[in-house]
Amino acid sequence: MVVSFIGLQTQELDIRPVMKVVLKSDAEVLDEVMVVAYGTAKKSTFTGSAATIKNDKIASRQTSNITNALTGQVAGVQTTSNTGQPGKDAEVRIRGIGSISASNRPLYVVDGVPYDGELSAISSTDIESMTVLKDAASNALYGARGANGVILITTKRGANGEARVNFNAKWGVNKRGIASYERITDPGKFYELNYASIYNADLEGYLANGDLAAANAYANQAMLSSAYLGYQVFSVPNGEQLIGMDGKLNPNAKLGYSDGTYTYLPDDWTDELFQNNLRQEYNLSVSGANEKLNYYMSAGYLDDQGIVPNSGFQRYSARLKADYQVKPWLKMSGNVSFTHYDSREQDTESGTSNANAFYAANIIGAIYPMYVRDAEGNIMVDNRGSQRYDYGSDTNFSRSNVIPNANPLASYMLDKMEYSGDVVSGKWGADIDIWGGIKARINIGVDANNVHYSNMVNPFYGQYSETSGVGGIVSVATERTFSTNQQYLLTYNRTFNHVHNVDILAGHENYNYKYQYLYGQREKVYNPNIPELNNAISNQINESYTQKYATEGWLFRGQYDYDGKYFASVSYRHDASSCFAPENRWGDFWSVGAGWLINREKFMENQHWINMLKFKISYGTQGNDNLMYEGGLYRNYYPYMDQYTLANSNGDFSTSLYYKGNRDITWETSHSFNTGFDFTFWDGKLSGSVEYFSRKTTDMLYFKPVASSLGYSRMPENVGSMVNRGIELDLYSTVIDTKNISWDINLNLTHFKNKVLELAPELNGQMIDGSRIYREGESMYQLYLPKYLGVNPDTGEAQYALIQPDEEGNTVTTDYSVASENRFATGDILPKVYGGFGTSLKVYGFDFSISFAYQLGGRMVDNTYADLMSDEAMGHALHVDMLNAWTPENRNTDVPRMNANNVYTTYTSDRWLTSSNYLSLQNITFGYTLPKKWTRKLQIEGVRLFFVADNVALWTARKGFDPRQGYVSTDNVYSPIRTISGGISLDF
């Protein structure tokens, strides 16, 4: 008897009365079909570099933005997130850094059409797969917009058979995912250290004159004055000092101090600011297919609350996707989604903003109250019934040096920062079978995104209160983006003599984008509950502008394979961008690739352990037109034009140059080379790929410094080149694969080096930009900083290196102003290796998976740690490392002597460079699928109960330090959220 099935190995067996036949997967027969540019391709015939993440990996992550699901999943893909605010996307880089001043953001394509909507508008449960295209052979057809890689998002379709209904729900809790820095939390110890700073500074010379009692009295008095800490939270007996002659807290001191009007008690700002909140998500989908119709429709609701008060993200989403075989020669398709979202966003992305909870929690000293308390110690309320928050200026004490006239919790409770959006994304297509293997496809995509912002700063407290003369601020803004993408494609697919396979694509694409912005602001608010402009009466400000952008491209791709063994591909795109002057608008980009399926050769016939072994190689070019404004936050849509600001000057027009354009700039060009092997061994016991890549960028778009006497200091030019070279390894192992047990292990890693090859000739091989230095032959990611040499063991002063010995032969200085003129290049600070690994196990209905992400060999500037090591006695929190400061008894240390005059000890230097190595436990999932013989009795096809945890743990060089925030430095941003949930999935 012969038993066979498509995709499984055929078995020939002797007939017996009772038989049990188990068929194994045939990797050669079932060749995985993957989504590629403008179509699909068999994995074995694909000559480019791409990686696919399936739905199960995406859906297991609890994230309101799908970009966060990429972390650690794909070799060559690096993600950072400068905010954990729900709904915000991660920054994604594919194979290194492609430009100095142009964007490094990849292109997102949803179901074949470039996507301009909010990524947070896409529900992860609607996604079938995400494919990352990494080299020119795989993404050159996208032209300019694909220069930094392409991420293809494919939404789900129906499966043949009866309609299938799926409902899943998750309920969980959001917590802060990163621990606080290790700070001095004992108010007494905090006073002792700040006292030591003032005492050692000897501001009045008492110590120098040997009058220790006077020095002690002065240091106590100065410490509690508004010039330094400003607050007293201990009561001490009359006539006694808070800090004794031994530098220790008076043993008679009692926590809590009352001046007769107010009581001063320190609060734990971390506990007050951060909270655990609910996360809930519900999704329903109905799908099915028959010979003519394929359909998928879904609806979802997400409530992802933040970890600071009044922050979070709510989303309502719906999608309808269908295709219908109208005629034997015509198939029509449509895919429409609508999303409405509401986001409550606090001021947690502004670094050292006084309203930033993460900054405040890290930097506020251990003695300061969060609330105003009366003489009996009760939290006071105002005439509106609201709690009174301590702003540092509304009691008899003042903290003018740390978070002055502000209280972030009060801002979160009294201010209103909200925005909402409506995202409509529509895609319509037609497939026409013309004749003899010639087919036409028409794709039309439309993305519309309307966002409304409202911001109300309360008129009662803070720097914009009525007492400050402002009376509150209300601002309203609207953003509208609208884009259309049209694709007209012809394909020809034919096999000749059973061995020559030809696949040709030719087409035209047109893209138009429009962005509109309107903003208004007024002061002196009437009703604090209405965030509208008509609710305020003073100092009106308004502005509006429109940005337009367009591209047009002609494209061609040819693919050939001989007998399923030898493969070749070529692609070409002629692209135009409105970013450049008409005479420099068009560019030509192309790629070539080849592959060899080695296991199909006769000399490999007896190597049964090799299921698939493919060699591939490709080379190509792409363009980049996405030049940013200086600072890298916003795109410049007209970089070739001079741009001005307009103002009123006594009733007349006044213009000033804002940006100096250059009509000669044109495409930045990326030259991509890729080669490597794809393999499957031992029936899937080991599979994966190993690749080498080189990504060279020429005619770089960057801002070249020029003489300020010209009226501007920088202008854009196409000068110079840079290269990223590296290797990628992707491994996957099916250790066990039986009917009831399966066990998979995966690992990926990426190593790359960045090097600046050429700068503008007049720069003489290097360009210094603040604390950054760009040198030919070296990484663009290196800093230019004073070199910290620790502490002088005799004096406790910070020491820095000199480039050359001074007149006295010294190679070390304690003068920071001298050190700042003797800066050193730090060398490459990028990580040497990054990637991820994980495993999944299924045993008799139970399933378990765990995934990690990691990074090794890099460095970053830890700005928060630098702030915590300040000894100026200004009320900032202190890191526990300050307990190791230099003293005559503790000379073997790298922490300088406590001294309030040491205003430079926390200034920029390589002292704050910290290892950016990390290991992150990204996700744990555990579930159980009930046996079908149980569920079918209830007319339910499947029931799965599950537990899932995201952002479970992070191990770094320093507690509180998160290297995932960026590439150069960390700051006080919205912490990643740890989410722990349980849920249920039902199939009908």
mmCIF file of N, CA, C and O in Angstrom, residues 451-521:
data_model
loop_
_atom_site.group_PDB
_atom_site.id
_atom_site.type_symbol
_atom_site.label_atom_id
_atom_site.label_comp_id
_atom_site.label_asym_id
_atom_site.label_seq_id
_atom_site.Cartn_x
_atom_site.Cartn_y
_atom_site.Cartn_z
ATOM 1 N N VAL A 451 -5.816 63.346 13.097
ATOM 2 C CA VAL A 451 -5.479 63.348 14.514
ATOM 3 C C VAL A 451 -5.842 64.703 15.111
ATOM 4 O O VAL A 451 -5.581 65.750 14.502
ATOM 5 N N HIS A 452 -6.437 64.656 16.296
ATOM 6 C CA HIS A 452 -6.804 65.885 17.007
ATOM 7 C C HIS A 452 -6.115 65.880 18.366
ATOM 8 O O HIS A 452 -6.228 64.925 19.127
ATOM 9 N N TYR A 453 -5.382 66.951 18.648
ATOM 10 C CA TYR A 453 -4.656 67.097 19.906
ATOM 11 C C TYR A 453 -5.312 68.192 20.752
ATOM 12 O O TYR A 453 -5.710 69.239 20.215
ATOM 13 N N SER A 454 -5.379 67.957 22.038
ATOM 14 C CA SER A 454 -5.806 69.028 22.950
ATOM 15 C C SER A 454 -4.936 68.960 24.204
ATOM 16 O O SER A 454 -4.665 67.882 24.727
ATOM 17 N N ASN A 455 -4.542 70.125 24.662
ATOM 18 C CA ASN A 455 -3.634 70.215 25.806
ATOM 19 C C ASN A 455 -4.092 71.363 26.696
ATOM 20 O O ASN A 455 -4.243 72.490 26.231
ATOM 21 N N MET A 456 -4.327 71.031 27.950
ATOM 22 C CA MET A 456 -4.746 72.040 28.912
ATOM 23 C C MET A 456 -3.770 72.052 30.084
ATOM 24 O O MET A 456 -3.575 71.037 30.756
ATOM 25 N N VAL A 457 -3.113 73.188 30.314
ATOM 26 C CA VAL A 457 -2.251 73.375 31.477
ATOM 27 C C VAL A 457 -3.052 74.163 32.501
ATOM 28 O O VAL A 457 -3.532 75.265 32.215
ATOM 29 N N ASN A 458 -3.207 73.602 33.692
ATOM 30 C CA ASN A 458 -4.143 74.160 34.683
ATOM 31 C C ASN A 458 -3.744 75.577 35.121
ATOM 32 O O ASN A 458 -2.555 75.918 35.153
ATOM 33 N N PRO A 459 -4.751 76.394 35.473
ATOM 34 C CA PRO A 459 -4.476 77.785 35.868
ATOM 35 C C PRO A 459 -4.240 77.968 37.358
ATOM 36 O O PRO A 459 -4.062 79.100 37.813
ATOM 37 N N PHE A 460 -4.211 76.872 38.116
ATOM 38 C CA PHE A 460 -4.180 77.003 39.570
ATOM 39 C C PHE A 460 -2.776 76.962 40.151
ATOM 40 O O PHE A 460 -2.450 77.721 41.061
ATOM 41 N N TYR A 461 -1.941 76.073 39.646
ATOM 42 C CA TYR A 461 -0.627 75.850 40.245
ATOM 43 C C TYR A 461 0.439 75.774 39.154
ATOM 44 O O TYR A 461 0.170 75.524 37.991
ATOM 45 N N GLY A 462 1.684 75.986 39.592
ATOM 46 C CA GLY A 462 2.805 75.827 38.681
ATOM 47 C C GLY A 462 3.206 77.105 37.993
ATOM 48 O O GLY A 462 2.703 78.197 38.278
ATOM 49 N N GLN A 463 4.108 76.940 37.019
ATOM 50 C CA GLN A 463 4.706 78.111 36.380
ATOM 51 C C GLN A 463 3.740 78.852 35.464
ATOM 52 O O GLN A 463 4.039 79.972 35.031
ATOM 53 N N TYR A 464 2.596 78.255 35.124
ATOM 54 C CA TYR A 464 1.630 78.937 34.267
ATOM 55 C C TYR A 464 0.340 79.269 35.025
ATOM 56 O O TYR A 464 -0.712 79.455 34.430
ATOM 57 N N SER A 465 0.430 79.357 36.336
ATOM 58 C CA SER A 465 -0.755 79.616 37.157
ATOM 59 C C SER A 465 -1.165 81.085 37.083
ATOM 60 O O SER A 465 -0.482 81.931 36.483
ATOM 61 N N GLU A 466 -2.284 81.381 37.728
ATOM 62 C CA GLU A 466 -2.769 82.764 37.771
ATOM 63 C C GLU A 466 -1.785 83.674 38.481
ATOM 64 O O GLU A 466 -1.591 84.835 38.094
ATOM 65 N N THR A 467 -1.132 83.155 39.541
ATOM 66 C CA THR A 467 -0.184 83.983 40.283
ATOM 67 C C THR A 467 1.044 84.324 39.454
ATOM 68 O O THR A 467 1.723 85.308 39.724
ATOM 69 N N SER A 468 1.328 83.509 38.429
ATOM 70 C CA SER A 468 2.478 83.805 37.562
ATOM 71 C C SER A 468 2.104 84.800 36.467
ATOM 72 O O SER A 468 2.975 85.232 35.699
ATOM 73 N N GLY A 469 0.799 85.109 36.361
ATOM 74 C CA GLY A 469 0.360 86.046 35.337
ATOM 75 C C GLY A 469 -0.111 85.393 34.058
ATOM 76 O O GLY A 469 -0.507 86.087 33.112
ATOM 77 N N VAL A 470 -0.086 84.066 34.000
ATOM 78 C CA VAL A 470 -0.498 83.380 32.775
ATOM 79 C C VAL A 470 -1.947 82.926 32.871
ATOM 80 O O VAL A 470 -2.752 83.157 31.970
ATOM 81 N N GLY A 471 -2.278 82.239 33.949
ATOM 82 C CA GLY A 471 -3.660 81.806 34.129
ATOM 83 C C GLY A 471 -4.027 80.561 33.361
ATOM 84 O O GLY A 471 -5.201 80.354 33.026
ATOM 85 N N GLY A 472 -3.056 79.713 33.094
ATOM 86 C CA GLY A 472 -3.323 78.474 32.377
ATOM 87 C C GLY A 472 -3.192 78.641 30.875
ATOM 88 O O GLY A 472 -3.281 79.753 30.344
ATOM 89 N N ILE A 473 -2.944 77.530 30.196
ATOM 90 C CA ILE A 473 -2.774 77.541 28.739
ATOM 91 C C ILE A 473 -3.640 76.442 28.135
ATOM 92 O O ILE A 473 -3.711 75.332 28.653
ATOM 93 N N VAL A 474 -4.289 76.753 27.048
ATOM 94 C CA VAL A 474 -4.997 75.744 26.273
ATOM 95 C C VAL A 474 -4.473 75.790 24.844
ATOM 96 O O VAL A 474 -4.263 76.865 24.272
ATOM 97 N N SER A 475 -4.184 74.604 24.293
ATOM 98 C CA SER A 475 -3.736 74.534 22.904
ATOM 99 C C SER A 475 -4.450 73.384 22.214
ATOM 100 O O SER A 475 -4.757 72.357 22.825
ATOM 101 N N VAL A 476 -4.731 73.588 20.952
ATOM 102 C CA VAL A 476 -5.434 72.596 20.135
ATOM 103 C C VAL A 476 -4.701 72.490 18.811
ATOM 104 O O VAL A 476 -4.260 73.500 18.245
ATOM 105 N N ALA A 477 -4.558 71.272 18.321
ATOM 106 C CA ALA A 477 -3.891 71.062 17.038
ATOM 107 C C ALA A 477 -4.593 69.940 16.287
ATOM 108 O O ALA A 477 -5.183 69.031 16.892
ATOM 109 N N THR A 478 -4.550 70.014 14.984
ATOM 110 C CA THR A 478 -5.040 68.930 14.140
ATOM 111 C C THR A 478 -3.984 68.601 13.105
ATOM 112 O O THR A 478 -3.294 69.491 12.584
ATOM 113 N N GLU A 479 -3.869 67.319 12.824
ATOM 114 C CA GLU A 479 -2.989 66.837 11.769
ATOM 115 C C GLU A 479 -3.823 65.977 10.821
ATOM 116 O O GLU A 479 -4.648 65.176 11.274
ATOM 117 N N ARG A 480 -3.566 66.145 9.554
ATOM 118 C CA ARG A 480 -4.239 65.300 8.566
ATOM 119 C C ARG A 480 -3.215 64.850 7.536
ATOM 120 O O ARG A 480 -2.483 65.677 6.974
ATOM 121 N N THR A 481 -3.147 63.559 7.333
ATOM 122 C CA THR A 481 -2.313 63.029 6.257
ATOM 123 C C THR A 481 -3.203 62.242 5.307
ATOM 124 O O THR A 481 -4.127 61.538 5.734
ATOM 125 N N PHE A 482 -2.909 62.394 4.041
ATOM 126 C CA PHE A 482 -3.664 61.676 3.014
ATOM 127 C C PHE A 482 -2.689 61.267 1.924
ATOM 128 O O PHE A 482 -1.932 62.098 1.410
ATOM 129 N N SER A 483 -2.688 59.993 1.611
ATOM 130 C CA SER A 483 -1.760 59.506 0.593
ATOM 131 C C SER A 483 -2.460 58.513 -0.320
ATOM 132 O O SER A 483 -3.377 57.787 0.096
ATOM 133 N N THR A 484 -2.028 58.501 -1.559
ATOM 134 C CA THR A 484 -2.520 57.532 -2.536
ATOM 135 C C THR A 484 -1.331 56.835 -3.182
ATOM 136 O O THR A 484 -0.284 57.450 -3.400
ATOM 137 N N ASN A 485 -1.507 55.555 -3.459
ATOM 138 C CA ASN A 485 -0.464 54.780 -4.110
ATOM 139 C C ASN A 485 -1.121 53.953 -5.221
ATOM 140 O O ASN A 485 -2.060 53.193 -4.969
ATOM 141 N N GLN A 486 -0.643 54.130 -6.437
ATOM 142 C CA GLN A 486 -1.195 53.413 -7.585
ATOM 143 C C GLN A 486 -0.117 52.541 -8.210
ATOM 144 O O GLN A 486 0.992 53.010 -8.490
ATOM 145 N N GLN A 487 -0.457 51.279 -8.428
ATOM 146 C CA GLN A 487 0.460 50.335 -9.054
ATOM 147 C C GLN A 487 -0.237 49.681 -10.249
ATOM 148 O O GLN A 487 -1.365 49.184 -10.119
ATOM 149 N N TYR A 488 0.445 49.677 -11.379
ATOM 150 C CA TYR A 488 -0.057 49.028 -12.592
ATOM 151 C C TYR A 488 1.030 48.062 -13.053
ATOM 152 O O TYR A 488 2.112 48.494 -13.481
ATOM 153 N N LEU A 489 0.738 46.770 -12.934
ATOM 154 C CA LEU A 489 1.765 45.755 -13.100
ATOM 155 C C LEU A 489 1.373 44.743 -14.177
ATOM 156 O O LEU A 489 0.202 44.358 -14.292
ATOM 157 N N LEU A 490 2.366 44.303 -14.937
ATOM 158 C CA LEU A 490 2.217 43.212 -15.895
ATOM 159 C C LEU A 490 3.192 42.108 -15.524
ATOM 160 O O LEU A 490 4.364 42.387 -15.231
ATOM 161 N N THR A 491 2.721 40.854 -15.522
ATOM 162 C CA THR A 491 3.603 39.726 -15.231
ATOM 163 C C THR A 491 3.494 38.698 -16.349
ATOM 164 O O THR A 491 2.449 38.547 -17.002
ATOM 165 N N TYR A 492 4.605 37.990 -16.542
ATOM 166 C CA TYR A 492 4.643 36.897 -17.517
ATOM 167 C C TYR A 492 5.370 35.742 -16.858
ATOM 168 O O TYR A 492 6.512 35.874 -16.401
ATOM 169 N N ASN A 493 4.688 34.603 -16.786
ATOM 170 C CA ASN A 493 5.244 33.430 -16.129
ATOM 171 C C ASN A 493 5.069 32.238 -17.063
ATOM 172 O O ASN A 493 3.940 31.902 -17.438
ATOM 173 N N ARG A 494 6.190 31.604 -17.399
ATOM 174 C CA ARG A 494 6.118 30.504 -18.375
ATOM 175 C C ARG A 494 7.241 29.517 -18.128
ATOM 176 O O ARG A 494 8.340 29.888 -17.706
ATOM 177 N N THR A 495 6.953 28.247 -18.380
ATOM 178 C CA THR A 495 7.962 27.194 -18.308
ATOM 179 C C THR A 495 8.170 26.614 -19.693
ATOM 180 O O THR A 495 7.203 26.270 -20.395
ATOM 181 N N PHE A 496 9.431 26.521 -20.095
ATOM 182 C CA PHE A 496 9.787 25.996 -21.408
ATOM 183 C C PHE A 496 10.534 24.675 -21.242
ATOM 184 O O PHE A 496 11.493 24.590 -20.437
ATOM 185 N N ASN A 497 10.130 23.678 -22.003
ATOM 186 C CA ASN A 497 10.806 22.373 -22.017
ATOM 187 C C ASN A 497 10.939 21.780 -20.622
ATOM 188 O O ASN A 497 11.894 21.045 -20.348
ATOM 189 N N HIS A 498 10.041 22.143 -19.728
ATOM 190 C CA HIS A 498 9.965 21.578 -18.378
ATOM 191 C C HIS A 498 11.139 21.970 -17.464
ATOM 192 O O HIS A 498 11.160 21.581 -16.312
ATOM 193 N N VAL A 499 12.107 22.713 -17.962
ATOM 194 C CA VAL A 499 13.270 23.042 -17.123
ATOM 195 C C VAL A 499 13.572 24.538 -17.078
ATOM 196 O O VAL A 499 14.245 25.011 -16.157
ATOM 197 N N HIS A 500 13.103 25.290 -18.050
ATOM 198 C CA HIS A 500 13.386 26.726 -18.098
ATOM 199 C C HIS A 500 12.156 27.479 -17.582
ATOM 200 O O HIS A 500 11.108 27.500 -18.233
ATOM 201 N N ASN A 501 12.300 28.088 -16.416
ATOM 202 C CA ASN A 501 11.192 28.824 -15.798
ATOM 203 C C ASN A 501 11.491 30.316 -15.824
ATOM 204 O O ASN A 501 12.538 30.757 -15.324
ATOM 205 N N VAL A 502 10.586 31.069 -16.399
ATOM 206 C CA VAL A 502 10.776 32.515 -16.559
ATOM 207 C C VAL A 502 9.632 33.249 -15.868
ATOM 208 O O VAL A 502 8.457 32.894 -16.031
ATOM 209 N N ASP A 503 9.995 34.274 -15.106
ATOM 210 C CA ASP A 503 9.002 35.103 -14.408
ATOM 211 C C ASP A 503 9.414 36.559 -14.591
ATOM 212 O O ASP A 503 10.484 36.973 -14.124
ATOM 213 N N ILE A 504 8.580 37.337 -15.285
ATOM 214 C CA ILE A 504 8.920 38.726 -15.607
ATOM 215 C C ILE A 504 7.830 39.647 -15.056
ATOM 216 O O ILE A 504 6.642 39.352 -15.150
ATOM 217 N N LEU A 505 8.278 40.743 -14.475
ATOM 218 C CA LEU A 505 7.368 41.756 -13.944
ATOM 219 C C LEU A 505 7.772 43.119 -14.481
ATOM 220 O O LEU A 505 8.950 43.477 -14.482
ATOM 221 N N ALA A 506 6.794 43.890 -14.943
ATOM 222 C CA ALA A 506 7.038 45.270 -15.371
ATOM 223 C C ALA A 506 5.867 46.109 -14.885
ATOM 224 O O ALA A 506 4.719 45.628 -14.829
ATOM 225 N N GLY A 507 6.155 47.359 -14.523
ATOM 226 C CA GLY A 507 5.060 48.156 -14.018
ATOM 227 C C GLY A 507 5.400 49.614 -13.792
ATOM 228 O O GLY A 507 6.551 50.059 -14.007
ATOM 229 N N HIS A 508 4.394 50.319 -13.344
ATOM 230 C CA HIS A 508 4.518 51.743 -13.057
ATOM 231 C C HIS A 508 3.853 52.004 -11.708
ATOM 232 O O HIS A 508 2.799 51.437 -11.398
ATOM 233 N N GLU A 509 4.491 52.861 -10.899
ATOM 234 C CA GLU A 509 3.947 53.189 -9.586
ATOM 235 C C GLU A 509 3.976 54.693 -9.396
ATOM 236 O O GLU A 509 4.948 55.364 -9.759
ATOM 237 N N ASN A 510 2.899 55.198 -8.797
ATOM 238 C CA ASN A 510 2.790 56.622 -8.541
ATOM 239 C C ASN A 510 2.322 56.817 -7.104
ATOM 240 O O ASN A 510 1.369 56.175 -6.658
ATOM 241 N N TYR A 511 2.991 57.716 -6.387
ATOM 242 C CA TYR A 511 2.683 57.936 -4.973
ATOM 243 C C TYR A 511 2.568 59.425 -4.699
ATOM 244 O O TYR A 511 3.413 60.226 -5.137
ATOM 245 N N ASN A 512 1.513 59.813 -3.962
ATOM 246 C CA ASN A 512 1.306 61.209 -3.572
ATOM 247 C C ASN A 512 0.956 61.269 -2.090
ATOM 248 O O ASN A 512 0.135 60.479 -1.598
ATOM 249 N N TYR A 513 1.561 62.218 -1.417
ATOM 250 C CA TYR A 513 1.387 62.349 0.033
ATOM 251 C C TYR A 513 1.141 63.818 0.362
ATOM 252 O O TYR A 513 1.787 64.722 -0.189
ATOM 253 N N LYS A 514 0.194 64.044 1.279
ATOM 254 C CA LYS A 514 -0.121 65.408 1.702
ATOM 255 C C LYS A 514 -0.288 65.432 3.211
ATOM 256 O O LYS A 514 -1.010 64.608 3.773
ATOM 257 N N TYR A 515 0.377 66.381 3.842
ATOM 258 C CA TYR A 515 0.311 66.540 5.300
ATOM 259 C C TYR A 515 -0.131 67.963 5.608
ATOM 260 O O TYR A 515 0.422 68.933 5.082
ATOM 261 N N GLN A 516 -1.140 68.102 6.488
ATOM 262 C CA GLN A 516 -1.657 69.418 6.863
ATOM 263 C C GLN A 516 -1.651 69.535 8.383
ATOM 264 O O GLN A 516 -2.014 68.583 9.093
ATOM 265 N N TYR A 517 -1.273 70.711 8.851
ATOM 266 C CA TYR A 517 -1.141 70.941 10.295
ATOM 267 C C TYR A 517 -1.767 72.281 10.637
ATOM 268 O O TYR A 517 -1.572 73.291 9.934
ATOM 269 N N LEU A 518 -2.542 72.296 11.726
ATOM 270 C CA LEU A 518 -3.172 73.519 12.210
ATOM 271 C C LEU A 518 -3.037 73.550 13.725
ATOM 272 O O LEU A 518 -3.339 72.559 14.403
ATOM 273 N N TYR A 519 -2.571 74.678 14.263
ATOM 274 C CA TYR A 519 -2.302 74.785 15.703
ATOM 275 C C TYR A 519 -2.780 76.136 16.215
ATOM 276 O O TYR A 519 -2.637 77.164 15.552
ATOM 277 N N GLY A 520 -3.360 76.103 17.418
ATOM 278 C CA GLY A 520 -3.758 77.341 18.069
ATOM 279 C C GLY A 520 -3.527 77.260 19.573
ATOM 280 O O GLY A 520 -3.603 76.174 20.171
ATOM 281 N N GLN A 521 -3.207 78.397 20.182
ATOM 282 C CA GLN A 521 -2.947 78.425 21.626
ATOM 283 C C GLN A 521 -3.441 79.747 22.200
ATOM 284 O O GLN A 521 -3.342 80.804 21.567
#
